Amino acid sequence: MSVYLKGPKPFAVVLCRFNDIPAFPAARQQLTSFVSSGGRGGLFDFWRDVSYANIDLSGSEVFGWYTMNYSFARDGSDPLHDGKTRGRLVWISEAIRLCKEHGVDMSRFYGVIAVVNANVDDSSDGRHNTAIAIGQYNGQGDWRHCNKCDEIVFTGNNTARPCASGGSHDTAGSTNYRLSLDNNLFVGQNGWKWCNKCQALCFTPLGPHPCPPGGTHSHVGSGSYRVGTADLGYPGQDQWRSCTKCQCLAFGGDTTPGACAAGGTHDYASSFNYKLVGTNDSFNDTFSSHETGHCLGLSHSWSANPDTEYGDQFDIMSAMNVRAFANKNPPGSSAGPGLNAPTLYKLGWLPQNRVSTYKAISDLPVTVTLTALNRPENGGNLMARVLSPNHVYTIEFRQANGWDAGIGADAVLVHELRSCYTTGQKDWRWCRKCNGLAWNGQARCPAGSLHNYAGSMNYRVVSNDPSHPGQDQWRSCRKCSLLSYSANPGSPGPCPAGGTHNQSGSKNYTLRLNDTTAPGQSGWKWCSKCEGISFSLNGDPGTCAAGGLHDHSGSANYTISGDDPSAPGDPQWRWCSKCQGLAADGYSHCAVDGLAHDLSQSSDYGLSTNDTEYPGQDQWEMCWKCDGLFFTGLGPRPCAAGGNHDTSGSAMVRLMRTEPDLRGQSQWKSCSKCQLLSFVGFGGAVNCPTGGNHDHSQSWDYTLANFGDDRTFLIEEGFLPGQEFADTNRKVRIQVDNINSVAGTATVTIGKTA
């Protein structure tokens, strides 16, 4: 899961058309503004504003229209015709295929947004990609169902719409349907026309038929409509029928037919079962922000009492069940709200100095003033936290402006988190090789979370060798593992883990520069902003710890040896695909092969450290040699890096035994031979540093808090001064004292119940 997201997150927006629906060129410019331009009130502005400029979508590009190998009429509902593969996965896969077919380099994008020109299944794929349907460009909209006569009638003009039931058509509450117009590619039935007198849709090949205002239907000015039948493979509403008496299309799915202009009620004998498509357009800020939130690693938000998914109306991750407002881009579409405070905190977007934390047992009572989340320029606390054993309450203040314009009124919100993930030490990861838990906090990436070494060569860098040609004074950082230059006045440069690089204890590394005869990979450049070395030939300069992208102006061209066991130097230096930097990956040792742990597919775990109030088993500590977590209560144990584990200076970790209501991931156990903690949920034998395989037969089962399982629950909303929330079990009371709408602040007292 994504934590500590920073820097540009560019998306490739791929316009994909079905081969039986024409493309609409106007959509391209609108989508370009929506995704890649600031100041337009679109997706670009949303993520820049809500993240407090920690991320943005700069570098996003729009491609297409490209024609898919799919027909809307035949494949829209079930593109693979297997009854199980969700359409969104197919559209995303097709978008990626089409981009590659047209020579688009996809490696420079964080994810893909597949925009499909019809109302089909759309959402994220659980990774970095999503599909968005924009049915507003498919055919003609503003067709609605009349509650009185059941006919489908056009409402997109100001013309009177006489109804066979008397008076005018009543379309209140109707879906906005879209009909295929002047499109010979669509395989529906031809011969349907709009009547300019009653606004109904009529089948014309059988001659003129009665119209409610009198006489027969008039189709002067009508285009050519096609209506599909229910056996076609596109999503929509069936049970639409043609009346044999008036030839109008009407809904036949209710028990009583509507009134017919020919007298009596509609007669659907011998009619096909037709299917109409509703608009339900996904091209709006709310839906697009929600789905790209999934791409950024966010899950759905909840409310409590009872626990309800999509229940937080103040949080964008409750999908369309939120308090939104009508935005300007696209005009009138829904937008907002922002994210709740605990989610912002988990993503690393709330600075620590703007979050006040209090322990329920020892720090209460206290009074705290909160600044509205959407008025951060005012300074002060953006969130308060109340910690009780394995549980967190958060308090935030929201004002009805900006992306929160739709919430209605100023609101103090209380959320709860049912694990210690946000209160513990983060950057613990699961190793997919040994199944062990390893700390990787020394690999913090400027692009957020940890470095990603997938696809990297094993680079070698020469150290402490004055005779080696090149430029020395390059050193590694103990906090982020990046290699940076140490001899400039601005050295050692900003570190993504905070402050500046800590190069104490580092070797003195030498890099070859401007030497065409040097063996290895050239194209490595020095960044004048962060002093780091990063690869420059991928088209993506990489996220810089100093902000924005790396600046390689003025740099020499460096060459670094890779995947050459005979080359001199220290191995296990890796290229990070996120920040393009070179980082040391040799600090951890995996029991499977003695090399570094592979943490690339892990969630982020948070463990309680040095907290005597936290329930659980203590005497768990980190080994500085292998980065693993092991139980110290039974004495020294062998380490994969050689000798015994070394826990000097380690924090004391407490682990919770698995219980029915405990939030987190269970099936973590200790080995009775080496005492390392590892995940047993996948089964299979795993190497133990003592020899043979781990033995978990004598271990308790532990549950670990992690990013993905740490759900956020809204428990109270819209507090007014004088109102309070009380939890008598945890003895916590939260009362709103004052709301100052002009200053954008709320004052809250957090105390204990009797």
PDB file of C-alpha atoms in Angstrom, residues 308-404:
ATOM      1  CA  THR A 308     -20.806   0.975   6.952  1.00  0.00           C
ATOM      2  CA  GLU A 309     -18.517   0.933   3.925  1.00  0.00           C
ATOM      3  CA  TYR A 310     -18.784   4.171   1.874  1.00  0.00           C
ATOM      4  CA  GLY A 311     -20.232   5.727   5.033  1.00  0.00           C
ATOM      5  CA  ASP A 312     -18.063   8.837   5.499  1.00  0.00           C
ATOM      6  CA  GLN A 313     -19.852  11.594   3.604  1.00  0.00           C
ATOM      7  CA  PHE A 314     -16.972  13.987   4.309  1.00  0.00           C
ATOM      8  CA  ASP A 315     -14.347  11.811   2.584  1.00  0.00           C
ATOM      9  CA  ILE A 316     -13.761  11.284  -1.140  1.00  0.00           C
ATOM     10  CA  MET A 317     -13.082   7.563  -0.586  1.00  0.00           C
ATOM     11  CA  SER A 318     -16.770   6.975   0.161  1.00  0.00           C
ATOM     12  CA  ALA A 319     -17.335   7.217  -3.604  1.00  0.00           C
ATOM     13  CA  MET A 320     -20.592   8.894  -4.657  1.00  0.00           C
ATOM     14  CA  ASN A 321     -22.131   8.694  -1.173  1.00  0.00           C
ATOM     15  CA  VAL A 322     -20.553  12.027  -0.232  1.00  0.00           C
ATOM     16  CA  ARG A 323     -21.438  15.675   0.218  1.00  0.00           C
ATOM     17  CA  ALA A 324     -20.367  17.034  -3.161  1.00  0.00           C
ATOM     18  CA  PHE A 325     -20.992  20.306  -4.988  1.00  0.00           C
ATOM     19  CA  ALA A 326     -21.558  21.312  -8.627  1.00  0.00           C
ATOM     20  CA  ASN A 327     -18.198  22.124 -10.181  1.00  0.00           C
ATOM     21  CA  LYS A 328     -17.178  24.155 -13.221  1.00  0.00           C
ATOM     22  CA  ASN A 329     -15.138  21.451 -14.984  1.00  0.00           C
ATOM     23  CA  PRO A 330     -17.055  19.697 -16.419  1.00  0.00           C
ATOM     24  CA  PRO A 331     -19.830  22.283 -15.885  1.00  0.00           C
ATOM     25  CA  GLY A 332     -22.337  21.181 -13.270  1.00  0.00           C
ATOM     26  CA  SER A 333     -20.584  17.894 -12.470  1.00  0.00           C
ATOM     27  CA  SER A 334     -20.119  16.776  -8.882  1.00  0.00           C
ATOM     28  CA  ALA A 335     -16.861  17.550  -7.061  1.00  0.00           C
ATOM     29  CA  GLY A 336     -15.386  17.030  -3.628  1.00  0.00           C
ATOM     30  CA  PRO A 337     -15.141  16.530  -0.756  1.00  0.00           C
ATOM     31  CA  GLY A 338     -11.511  16.223   0.368  1.00  0.00           C
ATOM     32  CA  LEU A 339      -9.902  13.505   2.485  1.00  0.00           C
ATOM     33  CA  ASN A 340     -10.385  13.013   6.202  1.00  0.00           C
ATOM     34  CA  ALA A 341      -7.535  13.978   8.530  1.00  0.00           C
ATOM     35  CA  PRO A 342      -6.391  10.481   9.613  1.00  0.00           C
ATOM     36  CA  THR A 343      -5.975   9.462   5.969  1.00  0.00           C
ATOM     37  CA  LEU A 344      -3.978  12.626   5.250  1.00  0.00           C
ATOM     38  CA  TYR A 345      -1.803  11.757   8.231  1.00  0.00           C
ATOM     39  CA  LYS A 346      -1.212   8.166   7.081  1.00  0.00           C
ATOM     40  CA  LEU A 347      -0.120   9.459   3.677  1.00  0.00           C
ATOM     41  CA  GLY A 348       2.425  11.784   5.275  1.00  0.00           C
ATOM     42  CA  TRP A 349       0.612  14.931   4.123  1.00  0.00           C
ATOM     43  CA  LEU A 350      -0.021  16.386   7.581  1.00  0.00           C
ATOM     44  CA  PRO A 351       3.216  17.697   9.107  1.00  0.00           C
ATOM     45  CA  GLN A 352       4.008  16.242  12.520  1.00  0.00           C
ATOM     46  CA  ASN A 353       4.210  19.734  14.024  1.00  0.00           C
ATOM     47  CA  ARG A 354       0.581  20.375  13.059  1.00  0.00           C
ATOM     48  CA  VAL A 355      -0.804  17.285  14.780  1.00  0.00           C
ATOM     49  CA  SER A 356      -1.277  17.233  18.574  1.00  0.00           C
ATOM     50  CA  THR A 357      -1.188  13.796  20.228  1.00  0.00           C
ATOM     51  CA  TYR A 358      -2.442  12.955  23.722  1.00  0.00           C
ATOM     52  CA  LYS A 359      -2.560   9.700  25.674  1.00  0.00           C
ATOM     53  CA  ALA A 360      -5.955   8.949  27.174  1.00  0.00           C
ATOM     54  CA  ILE A 361      -4.416   7.531  30.344  1.00  0.00           C
ATOM     55  CA  SER A 362      -1.915  10.250  31.217  1.00  0.00           C
ATOM     56  CA  ASP A 363      -2.413  13.477  29.192  1.00  0.00           C
ATOM     57  CA  LEU A 364      -6.052  14.458  29.721  1.00  0.00           C
ATOM     58  CA  PRO A 365      -7.798  16.869  30.133  1.00  0.00           C
ATOM     59  CA  VAL A 366      -6.540  19.278  27.474  1.00  0.00           C
ATOM     60  CA  THR A 367      -8.006  22.045  25.309  1.00  0.00           C
ATOM     61  CA  VAL A 368      -6.848  22.344  21.699  1.00  0.00           C
ATOM     62  CA  THR A 369      -7.646  24.776  18.882  1.00  0.00           C
ATOM     63  CA  LEU A 370      -7.990  23.226  15.422  1.00  0.00           C
ATOM     64  CA  THR A 371      -7.497  24.978  12.091  1.00  0.00           C
ATOM     65  CA  ALA A 372      -9.829  23.934   9.248  1.00  0.00           C
ATOM     66  CA  LEU A 373      -8.197  21.323   7.022  1.00  0.00           C
ATOM     67  CA  ASN A 374      -8.895  23.470   3.966  1.00  0.00           C
ATOM     68  CA  ARG A 375      -7.369  26.613   5.512  1.00  0.00           C
ATOM     69  CA  PRO A 376      -3.840  25.413   6.303  1.00  0.00           C
ATOM     70  CA  GLU A 377      -2.341  28.843   5.624  1.00  0.00           C
ATOM     71  CA  ASN A 378      -3.727  29.976   8.982  1.00  0.00           C
ATOM     72  CA  GLY A 379      -1.265  27.835  10.936  1.00  0.00           C
ATOM     73  CA  GLY A 380      -2.041  25.797  14.039  1.00  0.00           C
ATOM     74  CA  ASN A 381      -3.163  22.215  14.595  1.00  0.00           C
ATOM     75  CA  LEU A 382      -4.835  20.447  11.690  1.00  0.00           C
ATOM     76  CA  MET A 383      -5.672  17.348  13.726  1.00  0.00           C
ATOM     77  CA  ALA A 384      -5.711  16.160  17.322  1.00  0.00           C
ATOM     78  CA  ARG A 385      -5.243  12.509  18.316  1.00  0.00           C
ATOM     79  CA  VAL A 386      -6.242  10.671  21.477  1.00  0.00           C
ATOM     80  CA  LEU A 387      -4.393   7.400  21.998  1.00  0.00           C
ATOM     81  CA  SER A 388      -5.692   4.524  24.052  1.00  0.00           C
ATOM     82  CA  PRO A 389      -4.351   0.959  23.925  1.00  0.00           C
ATOM     83  CA  ASN A 390      -4.607  -0.263  20.326  1.00  0.00           C
ATOM     84  CA  HIS A 391      -7.088   2.480  19.448  1.00  0.00           C
ATOM     85  CA  VAL A 392      -6.978   6.081  18.185  1.00  0.00           C
ATOM     86  CA  TYR A 393      -9.537   8.893  18.123  1.00  0.00           C
ATOM     87  CA  THR A 394      -8.903  11.815  15.772  1.00  0.00           C
ATOM     88  CA  ILE A 395     -10.586  15.222  15.768  1.00  0.00           C
ATOM     89  CA  GLU A 396     -10.640  17.585  12.766  1.00  0.00           C
ATOM     90  CA  PHE A 397     -12.420  20.769  11.681  1.00  0.00           C
ATOM     91  CA  ARG A 398     -13.859  21.243   8.187  1.00  0.00           C
ATOM     92  CA  GLN A 399     -15.329  24.364   6.569  1.00  0.00           C
ATOM     93  CA  ALA A 400     -17.751  24.462   3.653  1.00  0.00           C
ATOM     94  CA  ASN A 401     -15.442  26.001   1.047  1.00  0.00           C
ATOM     95  CA  GLY A 402     -12.938  24.879  -1.560  1.00  0.00           C
ATOM     96  CA  TRP A 403     -13.219  21.152  -2.205  1.00  0.00           C
ATOM     97  CA  ASP A 404     -15.419  20.904   0.897  1.00  0.00           C
TER      98      ASP A 404
END
